[in-house]
Coordinates of C-alpha atoms in Angstrom, one line a residue:
Chain A
M627 CA 143.5 78.8 146.1
K628 CA 141.7 76.9 148.6
G629 CA 138.1 75.9 148.0
M630 CA 138.3 76.7 144.1
W631 CA 135.1 75.3 143.5
W632 CA 132.9 77.7 144.9
K633 CA 135.0 80.6 144.4
L634 CA 134.4 79.8 141.1
L635 CA 131.1 79.0 141.1
G636 CA 130.2 82.6 142.6
I637 CA 132.2 84.5 140.1
V638 CA 130.4 82.6 137.3
L639 CA 127.1 83.2 138.8
V640 CA 127.5 86.8 139.3
L641 CA 129.0 87.3 135.8
Y642 CA 125.8 85.3 134.5
A643 CA 123.7 87.7 136.3
I644 CA 125.5 90.9 135.0
I645 CA 125.1 89.6 131.2
G646 CA 121.8 87.8 131.6
G647 CA 120.5 90.9 134.0
F648 CA 121.0 93.1 130.8
L649 CA 120.3 90.9 127.8
M650 CA 117.3 88.7 129.2
P651 CA 113.7 90.2 128.0
V652 CA 112.0 91.6 131.3
P653 CA 108.3 92.4 132.0
A654 CA 107.4 96.0 130.8
M655 CA 105.8 97.9 133.7
P656 CA 104.9 101.2 134.0
I657 CA 107.0 103.6 136.3
L658 CA 109.8 101.1 136.8
N659 CA 110.3 100.8 133.1
E660 CA 113.8 99.3 132.3
T661 CA 115.1 99.8 135.9
I662 CA 113.0 96.5 136.8
R663 CA 116.7 95.1 136.0
N664 CA 117.9 96.6 139.2
T665 CA 116.2 93.7 140.8
F666 CA 119.2 91.6 139.9
F667 CA 121.8 93.9 141.5
H668 CA 119.9 95.6 144.5
I669 CA 118.0 92.7 146.0
P670 CA 121.0 90.4 145.8
M671 CA 123.0 92.8 148.4
W672 CA 120.1 92.4 150.8
F673 CA 120.0 88.8 150.7
A674 CA 124.1 88.5 151.2
M675 CA 123.9 90.5 154.0
M676 CA 121.2 88.5 155.7
I677 CA 123.1 85.6 155.0
L678 CA 126.1 86.8 156.3
M679 CA 124.8 87.9 159.1
T680 CA 123.3 84.4 159.9
I681 CA 126.7 82.9 159.6
S682 CA 127.8 85.9 162.2
L683 CA 124.9 84.7 164.5
V684 CA 126.0 80.8 163.9
S685 CA 129.7 81.6 164.9
S686 CA 128.4 83.9 168.1
I687 CA 126.4 80.8 169.3
Q688 CA 129.2 78.6 168.5
Y689 CA 131.6 81.2 170.6
L690 CA 129.3 81.1 174.0
S691 CA 129.0 77.5 173.9
S692 CA 132.8 76.7 173.1
G693 CA 134.6 80.1 174.1
N694 CA 136.8 79.9 170.8
L695 CA 137.9 83.0 170.1
Q696 CA 138.4 82.0 166.5
K697 CA 134.4 82.0 166.7
D698 CA 133.9 85.3 168.0
A699 CA 136.3 86.9 165.3
A700 CA 134.2 85.2 162.6
A701 CA 131.5 86.7 164.1
S702 CA 132.6 90.2 164.0
E703 CA 134.2 89.8 160.6
A704 CA 131.0 88.4 159.2
I705 CA 129.1 91.6 160.3
N706 CA 131.9 93.8 158.7
V707 CA 131.2 92.1 155.2
S708 CA 127.5 92.2 155.8
L709 CA 127.4 95.6 156.5
L710 CA 129.3 96.2 153.4
M711 CA 126.7 94.4 151.5
G712 CA 124.2 96.3 153.5
F713 CA 125.5 99.9 152.8
L714 CA 125.8 98.5 148.9
G715 CA 122.0 97.7 149.1
L716 CA 121.0 101.2 150.7
F717 CA 123.0 103.4 148.4
T718 CA 121.3 101.4 145.5
G719 CA 118.1 101.2 146.6
M720 CA 118.2 105.4 147.4
L721 CA 119.5 105.8 143.6
W722 CA 116.6 103.3 142.3
A723 CA 114.0 105.1 144.4
N724 CA 115.2 108.5 143.3
F725 CA 114.0 107.4 140.0
T726 CA 110.9 105.5 140.9
W727 CA 109.5 107.2 143.5
G728 CA 111.0 110.5 142.8
T729 CA 112.8 110.9 146.3
P730 CA 115.9 108.8 147.5
W731 CA 114.3 108.4 151.1
T732 CA 110.7 108.2 151.9
N733 CA 109.4 107.4 155.3
D734 CA 108.4 104.1 154.5
V735 CA 108.4 101.1 157.1
K736 CA 110.6 99.0 155.0
L737 CA 112.9 101.8 154.3
N738 CA 113.3 103.0 158.0
G739 CA 113.1 99.5 158.9
T740 CA 116.2 98.7 157.3
A741 CA 118.1 101.9 158.3
V742 CA 117.4 100.8 162.0
A743 CA 118.6 97.3 161.5
I744 CA 122.0 98.5 160.0
L745 CA 122.2 101.1 163.0
I746 CA 121.8 98.4 165.3
Y747 CA 124.6 96.5 163.7
V748 CA 126.8 99.5 163.5
A749 CA 126.3 99.6 167.4
Y750 CA 127.3 96.2 167.4
I751 CA 130.9 97.6 166.1
I752 CA 131.1 100.2 168.3
L753 CA 130.6 98.1 171.5
R754 CA 133.3 96.0 170.0
G755 CA 135.6 98.9 169.9
S756 CA 134.5 100.1 173.6
L757 CA 135.5 96.8 175.3
Q758 CA 139.6 96.2 175.7
D759 CA 139.4 92.7 177.5
E760 CA 139.2 90.0 174.7
H761 CA 137.3 87.3 176.4
R762 CA 134.7 90.1 177.8
R763 CA 134.4 91.7 174.7
A764 CA 133.5 88.3 172.8
K765 CA 130.9 87.5 175.4
V766 CA 129.2 90.6 175.4
S767 CA 129.2 91.3 171.8
A768 CA 127.8 87.3 171.1
V769 CA 125.1 88.1 173.4
Y770 CA 124.4 91.3 171.5
N771 CA 124.4 90.1 168.5
I772 CA 121.8 87.6 169.1
F773 CA 119.5 90.1 170.0
A774 CA 120.5 92.4 166.9
Y775 CA 120.0 89.5 164.8
V776 CA 116.1 89.1 165.8
M777 CA 115.8 93.0 165.6
M778 CA 117.2 92.9 162.1
M779 CA 114.8 90.2 161.3
L780 CA 111.7 91.8 162.8
F781 CA 112.4 95.2 161.1
I782 CA 113.2 94.1 158.1
N783 CA 111.3 91.3 157.4
V784 CA 108.3 91.2 159.8
I785 CA 107.3 94.7 160.8
P786 CA 106.8 96.1 157.3
R787 CA 104.6 93.1 156.4
L788 CA 102.6 93.8 159.6
S789 CA 102.3 97.3 159.5
G790 CA 98.8 98.7 158.4
T791 CA 100.2 101.1 156.6
D792 CA 101.2 101.5 152.8
S793 CA 104.5 100.7 151.8
L794 CA 105.9 101.5 148.3
H795 CA 108.6 99.0 148.5
P796 CA 107.6 95.5 146.9
G797 CA 106.9 92.8 149.3
N798 CA 105.4 95.2 151.8
G799 CA 102.1 96.5 152.9
G800 CA 99.9 94.5 150.4
N801 CA 102.6 95.0 147.7
P802 CA 103.9 91.7 146.0
A803 CA 107.6 91.1 145.9
F804 CA 108.0 87.7 144.1
G805 CA 104.8 87.2 143.2
S806 CA 104.1 86.7 139.7
Y807 CA 102.8 90.3 139.1
D808 CA 106.5 91.4 139.8
M809 CA 108.7 88.7 138.1
D810 CA 108.4 86.1 135.7
N811 CA 110.1 83.0 135.4
T812 CA 113.0 84.2 132.9
M813 CA 113.6 87.0 135.7
R814 CA 113.8 84.0 138.3
M815 CA 116.8 82.5 136.1
V816 CA 118.7 85.3 136.7
F817 CA 117.6 86.7 140.1
Y818 CA 118.5 83.6 142.2
P819 CA 121.9 82.8 140.8
A820 CA 122.6 86.8 141.4
I821 CA 121.4 85.9 145.1
I822 CA 123.8 83.0 145.2
G823 CA 126.8 84.4 143.4
W824 CA 126.6 87.7 145.7
T825 CA 126.3 85.5 148.9
L826 CA 129.3 83.5 147.5
I827 CA 131.6 86.5 146.8
G828 CA 130.8 87.7 150.3
T829 CA 131.9 84.6 151.7
W830 CA 134.7 84.8 149.7
I831 CA 135.8 88.1 151.1
L832 CA 134.9 86.8 154.4
S833 CA 137.1 83.8 154.2
L834 CA 140.1 85.7 153.4
K835 CA 139.6 88.0 156.1
M836 CA 139.6 85.4 158.6
R837 CA 142.6 83.8 157.0
I838 CA 144.5 87.1 157.5
N839 CA 143.1 87.5 161.0
K840 CA 144.4 83.7 162.0
I841 CA 148.1 84.6 160.7
E842 CA 148.1 87.6 162.6
N843 CA 147.0 85.7 165.8
K844 CA 149.7 83.3 164.9
L845 CA 152.3 86.2 164.5
L846 CA 151.2 87.9 167.8
Y847 CA 151.0 84.5 170.2
D848 CA 153.7 82.4 169.0
Chain B
M134 CA 69.9 113.1 127.4
I135 CA 70.7 109.6 129.2
K136 CA 72.0 108.2 126.0
K137 CA 74.4 110.7 125.6
S138 CA 75.8 110.9 129.1
I139 CA 76.3 107.4 128.8
L140 CA 77.9 107.6 125.7
I141 CA 80.3 110.2 126.8
L142 CA 81.1 108.2 130.1
L143 CA 81.8 105.1 127.9
S144 CA 84.4 106.9 125.5
L145 CA 85.7 108.5 129.1
F146 CA 86.2 105.0 130.3
F147 CA 87.9 103.9 127.0
I148 CA 90.4 106.8 127.0
A149 CA 91.1 105.8 130.5
F150 CA 91.8 102.6 129.4
G151 CA 93.7 103.2 126.6
A152 CA 96.3 105.1 128.7
I153 CA 96.7 102.4 130.9
A154 CA 97.3 100.0 128.0
Q155 CA 99.7 102.3 126.5
E156 CA 102.9 100.9 125.6
V157 CA 105.3 100.9 128.5
E158 CA 108.7 102.9 127.5
M159 CA 111.7 100.6 127.5
A160 CA 115.3 101.4 126.1
S161 CA 114.6 99.3 123.0
G162 CA 116.5 101.9 121.2
L163 CA 119.5 101.1 123.0
R164 CA 119.3 97.4 122.7
S165 CA 118.4 97.9 119.0
E166 CA 121.7 99.7 118.2
G167 CA 123.7 97.1 120.1
K168 CA 125.1 99.5 122.6
I169 CA 123.8 97.9 125.4
Y170 CA 126.4 95.4 124.8
V171 CA 129.0 98.5 125.6
V172 CA 127.0 98.6 129.2
V173 CA 127.8 94.8 129.9
G174 CA 131.0 94.8 128.6
V175 CA 132.1 98.0 131.1
L176 CA 130.4 96.1 133.9
S177 CA 131.8 92.7 133.2
I178 CA 135.3 94.4 132.9
I179 CA 134.7 95.9 136.4
F180 CA 133.7 92.7 138.0
I181 CA 136.6 90.7 136.3
G182 CA 139.2 93.1 137.6
I183 CA 137.5 93.3 141.4
V184 CA 137.5 89.3 140.9
V185 CA 141.2 89.3 139.7
Y186 CA 142.1 91.7 142.8
L187 CA 140.7 89.3 145.3
I188 CA 142.2 86.0 143.4
S189 CA 145.5 87.8 144.2
I190 CA 145.0 88.6 147.5
D191 CA 143.9 85.1 148.2
K192 CA 147.2 83.8 146.7
K193 CA 149.1 85.9 148.8
V194 CA 147.5 84.7 151.9
T195 CA 147.8 81.3 150.8
K196 CA 151.5 82.2 150.4
L197 CA 151.8 83.7 153.9
E198 CA 149.8 80.7 155.5
K199 CA 152.5 78.3 154.1
K200 CA 155.4 80.7 155.3
I201 CA 154.0 80.7 158.8
N202 CA 153.1 77.3 159.4
K203 CA 156.7 76.0 158.4

């Protein structure tokens, strides 16, 4: 296996998060009760999504400056994997919200913001599918990707924090997220490794898709 | 009269605080019976299964890469 060490690291970290996430003591909080442990699984999905989208953004910029189609392929595959993570985050969040807020979806700035951000990236995939010429597709989608990234960051990370309306979601509208109120230090010991672990697993899937992509290209053009 | 109302108010406060300070219900039963290990085991098996699958894909891709680069 290529790049054995970081793949192993990802496996070990996620396994640690699964075991530690269920067995470590967590603060007892009303409404959340035991579901506070979802923090170790739901939030890493979003972090992995955002990091993979950052990888895609970098690849798009690299494509624009070099014209290397391999970079364009990397950008689009990174979006595919990040959307997988994003949808997993969305569905786990809906299940969690159904328990804590009583409904899978509220008209919350954070929730609607993430939905819009995901739709922006779905539009990216549709845009790519609608363009036939390779170089044209690469150029247009790379430029779109840069705008999409900015919008995603605004919708997920900025607007929910700026909006005056109260958000139910932690980390927005006056609700703390990573502050001492929500998370104690034992939780952090599981939470951060979980983020790194899931990001590495996502990167692994991305690298596999890229390698398959290279093989395909070689078969097509040689 | 005032004394009485203050007393009632105070007792109401204590009832309210008592409700807040009430113990949050956690799945301590699941833990004490050791059944939580079953959950951890199931999830670990699922994750390891997915990882084994990923590794097998990885190996296959490596094999193809070697074949194609010959």
